[in-house]
mmCIF file of C-alpha atoms in Angstrom:
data_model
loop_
_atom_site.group_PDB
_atom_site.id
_atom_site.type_symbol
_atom_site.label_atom_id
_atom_site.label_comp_id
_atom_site.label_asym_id
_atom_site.label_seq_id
_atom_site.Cartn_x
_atom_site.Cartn_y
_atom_site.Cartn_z
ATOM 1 C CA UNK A 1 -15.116 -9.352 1.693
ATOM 2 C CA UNK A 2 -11.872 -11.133 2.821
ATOM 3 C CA UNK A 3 -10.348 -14.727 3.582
ATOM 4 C CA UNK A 4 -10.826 -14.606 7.736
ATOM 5 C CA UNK A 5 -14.250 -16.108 8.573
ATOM 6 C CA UNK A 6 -13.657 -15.728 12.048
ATOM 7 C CA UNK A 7 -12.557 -11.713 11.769
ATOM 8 C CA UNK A 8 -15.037 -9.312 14.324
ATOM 9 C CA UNK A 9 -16.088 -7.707 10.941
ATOM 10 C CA UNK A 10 -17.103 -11.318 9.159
ATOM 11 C CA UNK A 11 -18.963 -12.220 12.067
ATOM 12 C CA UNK A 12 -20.939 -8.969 12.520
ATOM 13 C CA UNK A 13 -21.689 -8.459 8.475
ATOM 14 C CA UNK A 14 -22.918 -12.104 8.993
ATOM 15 C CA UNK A 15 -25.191 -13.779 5.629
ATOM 16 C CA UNK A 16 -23.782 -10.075 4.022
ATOM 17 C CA UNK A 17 -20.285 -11.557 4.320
ATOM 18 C CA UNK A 18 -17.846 -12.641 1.468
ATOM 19 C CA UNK A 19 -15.599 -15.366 1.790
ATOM 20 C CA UNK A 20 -13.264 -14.302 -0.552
ATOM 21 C CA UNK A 21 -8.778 -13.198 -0.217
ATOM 22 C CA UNK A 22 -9.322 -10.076 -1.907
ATOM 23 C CA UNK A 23 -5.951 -9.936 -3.048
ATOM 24 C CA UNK A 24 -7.176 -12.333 -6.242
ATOM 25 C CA UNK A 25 -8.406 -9.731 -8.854
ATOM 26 C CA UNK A 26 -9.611 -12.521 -11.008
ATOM 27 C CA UNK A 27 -12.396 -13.953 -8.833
ATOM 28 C CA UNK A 28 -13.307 -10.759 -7.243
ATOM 29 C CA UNK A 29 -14.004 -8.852 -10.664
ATOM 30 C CA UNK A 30 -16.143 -11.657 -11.143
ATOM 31 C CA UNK A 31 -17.955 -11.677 -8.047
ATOM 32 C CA UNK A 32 -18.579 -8.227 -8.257
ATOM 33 C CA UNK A 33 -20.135 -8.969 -12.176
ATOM 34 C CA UNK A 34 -22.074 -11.730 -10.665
ATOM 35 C CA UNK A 35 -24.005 -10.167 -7.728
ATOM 36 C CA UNK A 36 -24.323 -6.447 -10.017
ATOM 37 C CA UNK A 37 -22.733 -4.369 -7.089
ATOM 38 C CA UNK A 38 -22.807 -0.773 -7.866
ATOM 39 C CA UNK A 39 -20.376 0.565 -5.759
ATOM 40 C CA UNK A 40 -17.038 -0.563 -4.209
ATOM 41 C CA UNK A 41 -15.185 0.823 -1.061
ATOM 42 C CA UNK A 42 -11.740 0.083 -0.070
ATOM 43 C CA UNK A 43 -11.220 -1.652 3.898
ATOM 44 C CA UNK A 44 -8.263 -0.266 5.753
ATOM 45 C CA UNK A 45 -5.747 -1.734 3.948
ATOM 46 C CA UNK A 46 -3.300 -0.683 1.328
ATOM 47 C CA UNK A 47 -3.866 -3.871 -0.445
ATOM 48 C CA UNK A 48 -7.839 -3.003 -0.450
ATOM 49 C CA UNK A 49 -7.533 0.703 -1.895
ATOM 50 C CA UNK A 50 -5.263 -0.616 -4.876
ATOM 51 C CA UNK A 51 -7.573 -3.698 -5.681
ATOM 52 C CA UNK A 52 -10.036 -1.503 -5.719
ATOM 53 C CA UNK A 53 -8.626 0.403 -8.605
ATOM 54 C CA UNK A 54 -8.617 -2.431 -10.278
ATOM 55 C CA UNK A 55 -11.833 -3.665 -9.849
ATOM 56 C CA UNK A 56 -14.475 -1.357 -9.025
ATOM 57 C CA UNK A 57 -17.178 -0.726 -11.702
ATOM 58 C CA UNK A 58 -16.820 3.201 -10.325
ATOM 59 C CA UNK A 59 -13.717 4.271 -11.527
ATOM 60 C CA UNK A 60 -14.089 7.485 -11.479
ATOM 61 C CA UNK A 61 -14.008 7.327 -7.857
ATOM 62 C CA UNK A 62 -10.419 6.209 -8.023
ATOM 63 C CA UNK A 63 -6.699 7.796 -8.699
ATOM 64 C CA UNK A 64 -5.094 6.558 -11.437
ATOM 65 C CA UNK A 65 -3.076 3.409 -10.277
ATOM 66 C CA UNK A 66 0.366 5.269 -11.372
ATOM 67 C CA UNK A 67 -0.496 7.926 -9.160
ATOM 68 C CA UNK A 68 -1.159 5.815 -6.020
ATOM 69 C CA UNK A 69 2.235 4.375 -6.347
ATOM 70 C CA UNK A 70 3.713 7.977 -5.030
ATOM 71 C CA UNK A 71 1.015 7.617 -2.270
ATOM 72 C CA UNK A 72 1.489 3.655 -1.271
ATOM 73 C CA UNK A 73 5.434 3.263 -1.809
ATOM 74 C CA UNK A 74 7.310 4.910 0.947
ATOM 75 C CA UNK A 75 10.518 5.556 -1.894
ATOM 76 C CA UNK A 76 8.297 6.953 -4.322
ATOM 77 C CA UNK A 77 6.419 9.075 -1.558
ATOM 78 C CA UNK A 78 10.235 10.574 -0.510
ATOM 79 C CA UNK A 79 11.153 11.375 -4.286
ATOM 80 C CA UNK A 80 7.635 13.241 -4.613
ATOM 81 C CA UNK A 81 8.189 14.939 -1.658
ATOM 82 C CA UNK A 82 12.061 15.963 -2.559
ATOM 83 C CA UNK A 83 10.843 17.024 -6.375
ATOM 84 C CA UNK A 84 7.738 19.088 -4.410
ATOM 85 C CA UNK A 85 10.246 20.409 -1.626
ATOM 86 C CA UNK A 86 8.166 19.343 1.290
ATOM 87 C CA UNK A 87 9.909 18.225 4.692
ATOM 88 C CA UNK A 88 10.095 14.464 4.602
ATOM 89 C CA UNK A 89 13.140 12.155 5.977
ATOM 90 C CA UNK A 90 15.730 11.588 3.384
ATOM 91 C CA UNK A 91 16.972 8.088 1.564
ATOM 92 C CA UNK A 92 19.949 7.013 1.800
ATOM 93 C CA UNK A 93 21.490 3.779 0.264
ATOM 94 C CA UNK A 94 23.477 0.782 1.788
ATOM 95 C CA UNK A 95 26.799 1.804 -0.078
ATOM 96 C CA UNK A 96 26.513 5.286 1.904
ATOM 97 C CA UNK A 97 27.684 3.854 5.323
ATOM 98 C CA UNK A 98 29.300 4.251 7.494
ATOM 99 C CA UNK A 99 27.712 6.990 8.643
ATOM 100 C CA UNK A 100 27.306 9.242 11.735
ATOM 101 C CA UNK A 101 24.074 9.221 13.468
ATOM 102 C CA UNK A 102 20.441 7.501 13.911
ATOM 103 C CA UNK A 103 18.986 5.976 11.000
ATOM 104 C CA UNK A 104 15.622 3.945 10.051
ATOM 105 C CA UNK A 105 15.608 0.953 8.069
ATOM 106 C CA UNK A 106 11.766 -0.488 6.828
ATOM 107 C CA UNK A 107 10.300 -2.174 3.979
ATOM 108 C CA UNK A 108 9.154 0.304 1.216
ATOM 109 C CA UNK A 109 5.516 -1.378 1.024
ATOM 110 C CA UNK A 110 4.768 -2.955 4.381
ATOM 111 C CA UNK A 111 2.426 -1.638 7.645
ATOM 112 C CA UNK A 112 1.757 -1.393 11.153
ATOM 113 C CA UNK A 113 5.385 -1.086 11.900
ATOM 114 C CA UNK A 114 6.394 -4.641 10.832
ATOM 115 C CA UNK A 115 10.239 -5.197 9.723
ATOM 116 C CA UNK A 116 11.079 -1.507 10.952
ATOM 117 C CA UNK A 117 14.722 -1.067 12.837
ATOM 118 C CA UNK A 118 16.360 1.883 14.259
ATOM 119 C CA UNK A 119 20.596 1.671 13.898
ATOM 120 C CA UNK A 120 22.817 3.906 14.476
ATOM 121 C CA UNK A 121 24.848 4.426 11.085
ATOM 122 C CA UNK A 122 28.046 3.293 12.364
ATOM 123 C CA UNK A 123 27.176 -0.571 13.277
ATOM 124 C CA UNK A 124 27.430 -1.957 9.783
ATOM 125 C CA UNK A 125 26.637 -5.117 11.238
ATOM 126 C CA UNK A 126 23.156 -4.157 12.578
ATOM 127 C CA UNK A 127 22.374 -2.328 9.619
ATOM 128 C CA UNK A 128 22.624 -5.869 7.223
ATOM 129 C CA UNK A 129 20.399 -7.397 9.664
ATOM 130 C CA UNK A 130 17.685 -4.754 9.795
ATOM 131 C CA UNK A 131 17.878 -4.296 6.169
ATOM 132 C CA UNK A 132 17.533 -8.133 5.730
ATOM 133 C CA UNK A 133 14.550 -7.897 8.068
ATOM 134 C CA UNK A 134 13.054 -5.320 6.251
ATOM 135 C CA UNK A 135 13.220 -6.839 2.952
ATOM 136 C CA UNK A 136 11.827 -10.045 4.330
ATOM 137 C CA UNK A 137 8.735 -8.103 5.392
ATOM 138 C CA UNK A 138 8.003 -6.620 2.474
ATOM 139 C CA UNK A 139 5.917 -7.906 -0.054
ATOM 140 C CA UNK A 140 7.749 -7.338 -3.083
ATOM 141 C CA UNK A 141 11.017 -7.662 -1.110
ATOM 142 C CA UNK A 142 12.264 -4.064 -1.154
ATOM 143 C CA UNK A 143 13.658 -2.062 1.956
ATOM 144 C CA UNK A 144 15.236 1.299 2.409
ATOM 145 C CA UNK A 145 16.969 3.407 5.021
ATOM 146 C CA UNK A 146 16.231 7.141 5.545
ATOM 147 C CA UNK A 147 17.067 9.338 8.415
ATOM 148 C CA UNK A 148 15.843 8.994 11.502
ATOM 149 C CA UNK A 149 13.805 12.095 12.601
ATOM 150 C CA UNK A 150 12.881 12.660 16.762
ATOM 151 C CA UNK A 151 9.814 14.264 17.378
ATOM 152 C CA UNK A 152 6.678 13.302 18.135
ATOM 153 C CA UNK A 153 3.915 11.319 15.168
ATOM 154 C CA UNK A 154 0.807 12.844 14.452
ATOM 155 C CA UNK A 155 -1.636 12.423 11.623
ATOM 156 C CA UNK A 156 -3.280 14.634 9.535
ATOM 157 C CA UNK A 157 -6.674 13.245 8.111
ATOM 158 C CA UNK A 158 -8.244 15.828 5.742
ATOM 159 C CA UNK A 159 -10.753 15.707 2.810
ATOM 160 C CA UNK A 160 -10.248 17.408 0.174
ATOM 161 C CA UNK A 161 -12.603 18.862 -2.958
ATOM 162 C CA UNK A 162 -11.065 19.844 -6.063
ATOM 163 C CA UNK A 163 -7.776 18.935 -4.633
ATOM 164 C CA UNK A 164 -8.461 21.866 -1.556
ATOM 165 C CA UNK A 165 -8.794 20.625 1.696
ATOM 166 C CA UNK A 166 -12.849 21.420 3.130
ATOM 167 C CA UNK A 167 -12.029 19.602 6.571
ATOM 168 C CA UNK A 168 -9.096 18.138 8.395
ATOM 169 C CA UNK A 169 -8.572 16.768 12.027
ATOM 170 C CA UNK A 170 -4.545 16.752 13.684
ATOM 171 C CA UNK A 171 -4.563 13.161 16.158
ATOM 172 C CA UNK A 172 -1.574 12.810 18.261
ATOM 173 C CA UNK A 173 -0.641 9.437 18.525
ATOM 174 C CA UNK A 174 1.637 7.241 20.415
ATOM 175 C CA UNK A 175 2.999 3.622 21.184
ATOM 176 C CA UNK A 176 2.962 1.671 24.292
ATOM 177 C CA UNK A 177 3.428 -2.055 23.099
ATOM 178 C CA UNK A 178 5.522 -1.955 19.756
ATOM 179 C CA UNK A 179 7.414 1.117 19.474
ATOM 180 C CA UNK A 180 6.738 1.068 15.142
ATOM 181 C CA UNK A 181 2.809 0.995 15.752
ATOM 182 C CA UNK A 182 0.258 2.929 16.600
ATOM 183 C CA UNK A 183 -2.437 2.037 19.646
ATOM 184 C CA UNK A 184 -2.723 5.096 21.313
ATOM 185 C CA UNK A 185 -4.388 8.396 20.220
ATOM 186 C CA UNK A 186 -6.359 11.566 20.795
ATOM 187 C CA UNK A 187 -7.080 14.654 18.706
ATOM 188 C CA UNK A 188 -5.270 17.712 19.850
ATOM 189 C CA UNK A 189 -7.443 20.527 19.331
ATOM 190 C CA UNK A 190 -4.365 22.734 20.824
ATOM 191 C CA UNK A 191 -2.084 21.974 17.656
ATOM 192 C CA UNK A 192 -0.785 24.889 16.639
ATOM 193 C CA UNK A 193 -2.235 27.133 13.769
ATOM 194 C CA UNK A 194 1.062 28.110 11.621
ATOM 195 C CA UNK A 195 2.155 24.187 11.727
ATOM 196 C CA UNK A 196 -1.674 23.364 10.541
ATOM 197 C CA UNK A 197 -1.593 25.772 7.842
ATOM 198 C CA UNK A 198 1.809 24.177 6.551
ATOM 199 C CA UNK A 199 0.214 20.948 6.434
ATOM 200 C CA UNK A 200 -2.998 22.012 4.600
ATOM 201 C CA UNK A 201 -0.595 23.479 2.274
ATOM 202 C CA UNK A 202 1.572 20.302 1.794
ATOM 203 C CA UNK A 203 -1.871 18.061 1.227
ATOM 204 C CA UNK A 204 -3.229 20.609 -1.329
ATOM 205 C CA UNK A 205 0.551 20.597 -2.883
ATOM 206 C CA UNK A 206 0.305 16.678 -3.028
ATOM 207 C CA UNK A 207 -3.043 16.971 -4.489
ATOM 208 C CA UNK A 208 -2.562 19.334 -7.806
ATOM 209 C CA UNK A 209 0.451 17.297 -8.449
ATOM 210 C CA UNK A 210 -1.137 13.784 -8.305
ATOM 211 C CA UNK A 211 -4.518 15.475 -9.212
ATOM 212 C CA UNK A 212 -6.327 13.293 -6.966
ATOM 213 C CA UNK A 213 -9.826 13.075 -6.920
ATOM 214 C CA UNK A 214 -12.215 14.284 -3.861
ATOM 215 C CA UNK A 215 -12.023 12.052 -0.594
ATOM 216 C CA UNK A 216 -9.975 11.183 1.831
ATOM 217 C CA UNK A 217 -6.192 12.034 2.091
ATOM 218 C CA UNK A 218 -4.569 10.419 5.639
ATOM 219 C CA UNK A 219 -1.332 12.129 6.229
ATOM 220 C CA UNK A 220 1.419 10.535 9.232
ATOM 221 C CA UNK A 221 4.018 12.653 10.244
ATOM 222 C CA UNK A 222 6.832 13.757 12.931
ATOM 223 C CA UNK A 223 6.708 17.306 14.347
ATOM 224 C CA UNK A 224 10.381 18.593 15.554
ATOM 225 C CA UNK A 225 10.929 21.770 15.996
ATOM 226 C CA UNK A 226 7.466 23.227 14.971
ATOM 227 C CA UNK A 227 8.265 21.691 11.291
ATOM 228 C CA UNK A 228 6.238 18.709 10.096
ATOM 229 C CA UNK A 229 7.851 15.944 8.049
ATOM 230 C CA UNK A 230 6.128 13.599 6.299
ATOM 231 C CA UNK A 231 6.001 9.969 6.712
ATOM 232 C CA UNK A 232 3.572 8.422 4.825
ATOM 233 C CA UNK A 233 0.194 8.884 3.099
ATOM 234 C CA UNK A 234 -2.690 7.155 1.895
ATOM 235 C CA UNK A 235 -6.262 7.697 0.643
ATOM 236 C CA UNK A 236 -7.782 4.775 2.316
ATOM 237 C CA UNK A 237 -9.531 4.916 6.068
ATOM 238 C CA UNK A 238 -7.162 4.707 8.635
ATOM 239 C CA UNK A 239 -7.438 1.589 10.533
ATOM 240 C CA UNK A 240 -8.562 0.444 14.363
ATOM 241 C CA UNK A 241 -11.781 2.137 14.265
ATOM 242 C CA UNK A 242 -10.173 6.223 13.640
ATOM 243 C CA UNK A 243 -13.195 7.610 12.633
ATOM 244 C CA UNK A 244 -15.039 6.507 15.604
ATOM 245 C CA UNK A 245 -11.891 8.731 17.648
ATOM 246 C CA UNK A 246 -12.877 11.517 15.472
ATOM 247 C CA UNK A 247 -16.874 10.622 15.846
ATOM 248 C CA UNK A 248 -16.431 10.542 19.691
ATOM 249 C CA UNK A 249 -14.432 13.187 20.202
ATOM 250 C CA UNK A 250 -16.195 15.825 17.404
ATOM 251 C CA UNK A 251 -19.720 14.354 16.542
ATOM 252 C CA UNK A 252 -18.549 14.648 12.549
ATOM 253 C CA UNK A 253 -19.497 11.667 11.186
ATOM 254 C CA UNK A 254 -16.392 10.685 9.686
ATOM 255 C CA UNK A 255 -17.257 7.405 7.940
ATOM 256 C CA UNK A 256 -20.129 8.374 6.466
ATOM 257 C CA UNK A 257 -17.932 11.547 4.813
ATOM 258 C CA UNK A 258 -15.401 9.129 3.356
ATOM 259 C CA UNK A 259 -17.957 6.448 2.166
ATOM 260 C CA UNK A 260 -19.896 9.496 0.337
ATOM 261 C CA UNK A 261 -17.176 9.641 -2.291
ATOM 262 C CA UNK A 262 -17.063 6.460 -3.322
ATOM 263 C CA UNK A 263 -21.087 6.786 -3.715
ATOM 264 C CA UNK A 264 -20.983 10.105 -5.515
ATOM 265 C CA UNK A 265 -23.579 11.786 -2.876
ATOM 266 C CA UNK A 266 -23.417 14.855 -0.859
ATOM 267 C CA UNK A 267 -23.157 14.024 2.339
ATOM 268 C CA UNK A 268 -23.119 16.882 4.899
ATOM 269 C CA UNK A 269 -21.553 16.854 8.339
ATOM 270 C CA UNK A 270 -19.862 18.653 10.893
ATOM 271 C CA UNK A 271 -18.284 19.450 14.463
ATOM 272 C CA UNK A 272 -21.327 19.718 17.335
ATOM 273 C CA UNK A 273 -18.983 18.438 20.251
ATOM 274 C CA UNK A 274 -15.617 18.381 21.890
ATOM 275 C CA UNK A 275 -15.012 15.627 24.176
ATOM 276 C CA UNK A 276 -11.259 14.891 25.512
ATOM 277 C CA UNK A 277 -11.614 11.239 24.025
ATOM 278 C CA UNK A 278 -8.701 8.530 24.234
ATOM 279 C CA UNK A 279 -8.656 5.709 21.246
ATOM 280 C CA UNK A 280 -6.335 2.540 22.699
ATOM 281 C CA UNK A 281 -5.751 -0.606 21.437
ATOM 282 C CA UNK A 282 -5.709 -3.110 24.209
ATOM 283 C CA UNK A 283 -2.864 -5.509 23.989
ATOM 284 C CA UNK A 284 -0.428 -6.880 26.320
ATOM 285 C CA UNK A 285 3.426 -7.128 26.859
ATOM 286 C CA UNK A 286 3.818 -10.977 27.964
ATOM 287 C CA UNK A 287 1.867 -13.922 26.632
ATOM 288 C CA UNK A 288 -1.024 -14.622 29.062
ATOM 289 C CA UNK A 289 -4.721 -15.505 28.523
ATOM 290 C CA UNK A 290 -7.352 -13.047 28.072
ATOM 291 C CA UNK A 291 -9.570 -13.331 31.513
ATOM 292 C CA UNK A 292 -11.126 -9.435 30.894
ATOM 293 C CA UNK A 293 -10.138 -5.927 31.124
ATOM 294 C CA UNK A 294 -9.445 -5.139 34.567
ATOM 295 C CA UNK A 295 -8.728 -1.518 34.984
ATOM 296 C CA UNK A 296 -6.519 -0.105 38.010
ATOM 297 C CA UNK A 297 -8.260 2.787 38.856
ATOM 298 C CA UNK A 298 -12.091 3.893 38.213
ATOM 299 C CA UNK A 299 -12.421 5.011 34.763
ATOM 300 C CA UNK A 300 -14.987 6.548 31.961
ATOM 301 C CA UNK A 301 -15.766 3.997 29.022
ATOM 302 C CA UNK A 302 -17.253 5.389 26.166
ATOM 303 C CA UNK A 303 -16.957 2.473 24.023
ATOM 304 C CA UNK A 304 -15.161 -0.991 24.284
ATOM 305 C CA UNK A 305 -14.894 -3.168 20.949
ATOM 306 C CA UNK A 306 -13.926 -6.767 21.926
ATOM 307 C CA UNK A 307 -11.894 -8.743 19.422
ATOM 308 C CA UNK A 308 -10.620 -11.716 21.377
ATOM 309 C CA UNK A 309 -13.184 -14.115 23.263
ATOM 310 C CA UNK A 310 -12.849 -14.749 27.009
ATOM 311 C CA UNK A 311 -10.154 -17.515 27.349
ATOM 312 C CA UNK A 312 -8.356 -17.084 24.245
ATOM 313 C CA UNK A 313 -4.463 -16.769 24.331
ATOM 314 C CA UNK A 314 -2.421 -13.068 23.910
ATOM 315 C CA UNK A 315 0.342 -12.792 22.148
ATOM 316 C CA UNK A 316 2.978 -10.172 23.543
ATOM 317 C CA UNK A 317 3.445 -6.303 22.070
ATOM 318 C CA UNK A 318 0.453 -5.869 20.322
ATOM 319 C CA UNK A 319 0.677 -9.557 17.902
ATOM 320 C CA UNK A 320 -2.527 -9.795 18.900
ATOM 321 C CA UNK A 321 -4.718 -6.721 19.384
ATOM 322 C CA UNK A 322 -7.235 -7.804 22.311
ATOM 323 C CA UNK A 323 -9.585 -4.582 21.617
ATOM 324 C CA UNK A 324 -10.244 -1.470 20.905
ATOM 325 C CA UNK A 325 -11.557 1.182 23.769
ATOM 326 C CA UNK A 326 -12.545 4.673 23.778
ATOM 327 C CA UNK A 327 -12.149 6.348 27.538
ATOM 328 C CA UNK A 328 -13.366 9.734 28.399
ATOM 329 C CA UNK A 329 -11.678 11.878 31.331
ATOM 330 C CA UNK A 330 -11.265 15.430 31.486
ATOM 331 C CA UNK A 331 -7.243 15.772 31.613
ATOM 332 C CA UNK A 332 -6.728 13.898 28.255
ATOM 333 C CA UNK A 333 -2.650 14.307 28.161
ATOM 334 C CA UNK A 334 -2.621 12.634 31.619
ATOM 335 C CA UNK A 335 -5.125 9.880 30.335
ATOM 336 C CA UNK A 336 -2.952 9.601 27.512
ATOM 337 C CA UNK A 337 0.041 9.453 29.306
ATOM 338 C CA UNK A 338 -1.496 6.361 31.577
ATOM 339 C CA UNK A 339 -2.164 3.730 28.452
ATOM 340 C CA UNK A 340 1.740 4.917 27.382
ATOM 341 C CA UNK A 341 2.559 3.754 30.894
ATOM 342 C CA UNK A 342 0.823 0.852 30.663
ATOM 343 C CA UNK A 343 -0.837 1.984 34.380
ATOM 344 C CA UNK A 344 -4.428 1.701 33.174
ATOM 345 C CA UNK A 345 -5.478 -1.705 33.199
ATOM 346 C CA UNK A 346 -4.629 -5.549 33.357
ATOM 347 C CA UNK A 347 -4.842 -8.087 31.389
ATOM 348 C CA UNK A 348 -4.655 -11.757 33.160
ATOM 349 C CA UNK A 349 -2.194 -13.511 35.557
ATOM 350 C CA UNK A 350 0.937 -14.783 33.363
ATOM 351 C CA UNK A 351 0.229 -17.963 31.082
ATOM 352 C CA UNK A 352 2.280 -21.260 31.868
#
């Protein structure tokens, strides 16, 4: 379901397709009554997970709406974490500046890095604007400014069973287009084992206290120093195909494990590969026209998932996401490296 007819995911569900915005609760409690569906699953949105909690004739499956407010809203998410005492940037508000050092200024319910600054605390000026901008983002018109914490992001994507985690998988993950998202990413299976146990314990601390119910918990954070603070959570999938990174790169059938909860069925899977996989979303930095994916040097495709047509025009730092490809090479931090460089393919001549 959703209101793009001409999204990869419309096209390919075909006659199975809904033509409906699924942000109108109304019409899609109704369409669900209509056609008798059994079971709902949230899409990889925010707005998806907390329609449907709202809608979904399998509640059960679902936290209770309160509690996914400490899980969607990045303000409530910091108080939760400061009441639980778990490493997580800290708030500050606009009447505390001027003050020394780097901070971070994004809308409390937004995604994908839109309407998210970094200012240094002493430029009051810059600060109004990014604050402006982040409000402006946001959907209910709400920004805030934490601390700004170096380090590198990872995520943590674990399910959990009786609020334990039974599985979890650490993915590095970088930027090469927009600094504030996500297109590049591999699963370290060299992260180290005192850091993972601190994060297993920080899910499973979220967990009691919420007292969510089995499934999926997707964890971001920033590692400095061997310490992992947390940046934001959610219990949907994680978007641009994730769980065919972990797929790829593990054989556990990661989609099928989070779908099973929402179906209340056992679904068994597990780990019967490693293979140094590299999820990128292709994009490009100047506004050209698609003409294919020329790559500079010979390279191993496991999977390419088009999402633009031949022809059609690119918008600059990721606007417009041309696709999504899985390459395999042995040295996975150098392959890694290369899409951060932006030395692994082209794109088109410039557009005029």
């Amino acid at each position: 379901m959703g209101n793009r007819a001409n999204d990869a995911l419309a096209l390919k569900a075909g006659s199975n397709w809904i033509d409906q915005d699924y942000s109108q609760v109304t019409e899609v409690r109704q369409i669900i009554s209509d056609l008798s569906i059994d079971f709902v699953l949230p899409g990889c949105t925010d707005l998806s997970i907390e329609v449907c909690q709202q809608v979904a004739p399998n509640h059960h499956c679902f936290d209770h709406p309160e509690n996914y407010r400490f899980l969607g809203e990045k303000q409530k998410f910091r108080e939760m974490c400061a009441l639980l005492l778990l490493s997580s940037p800290q708030r500050q508000q606009k009447e505390d500046f001027p003050l020394h050092g780097r901070f971070i200024c994004k809308p409390v319910d937004a995604f994908s890095g839109r309407g998210v600054s970094v200012v240094e605390g002493n430029d009051i000026d810059a600060l109004t604007i990014a604050y402006e901008q982040a409000s402006a983002v946001s959907p209910t018109g709400r920004a805030l400014i934490e601390t700004f914490v170096d380090g590198q992001l990872y995520s943590y994507s674990a399910f959990i069973e009786q609020q334990k985690v039974i599985d979890s998988f650490v993915v590095l993950e970088g930027s090469s287009a927009n600094p504030y998202a996500v297109d590049t990413s591999y699963v370290d299976r060299e992260f180290d084992e005192v850091t993972l146990a601190m994060l297993k314990e920080s899910v499973e601390t979220i967990a009691a206290h919420l007292k969510l119910v089995d499934g999926l918990v997707h964890l971001q954070f920033i590692l400095q120093d061997k310490t992992p603070y947390l940046i934001e959570i959610t219990r949907r999938c994680p978007g641009d195909l994730y769980s065919k990174l972990i797929e790829y790169s593990t054989g556990y059938d990661y989609a099928g494990k989070f779908a099973s909860y929402f179906l209340k069925e056992p679904y068994s899977t597990q780990r019967t590969e490693s293979q140094p996989i590299v999820r990128h979303t292709v994009s490009s930095m100047e506004l050209c026209r698609y003409d294919g994916l020329n790559f500079i040097e010979p390279t191993k495709i496991k999977a390419f998932f088009p999402l633009l047509s031949l022809g059609e025009e690119v918008q600059p730092r990721q606007k417009t996401r041309v696709g999504i490809i899985f390459t395999q090479q042995s040295d996975i931090k150098k392959s890694y490296d290369q899409y951060i460089s932006r030395l692994k393919y082209n794109l088109s001549v410039d557009f005029e």
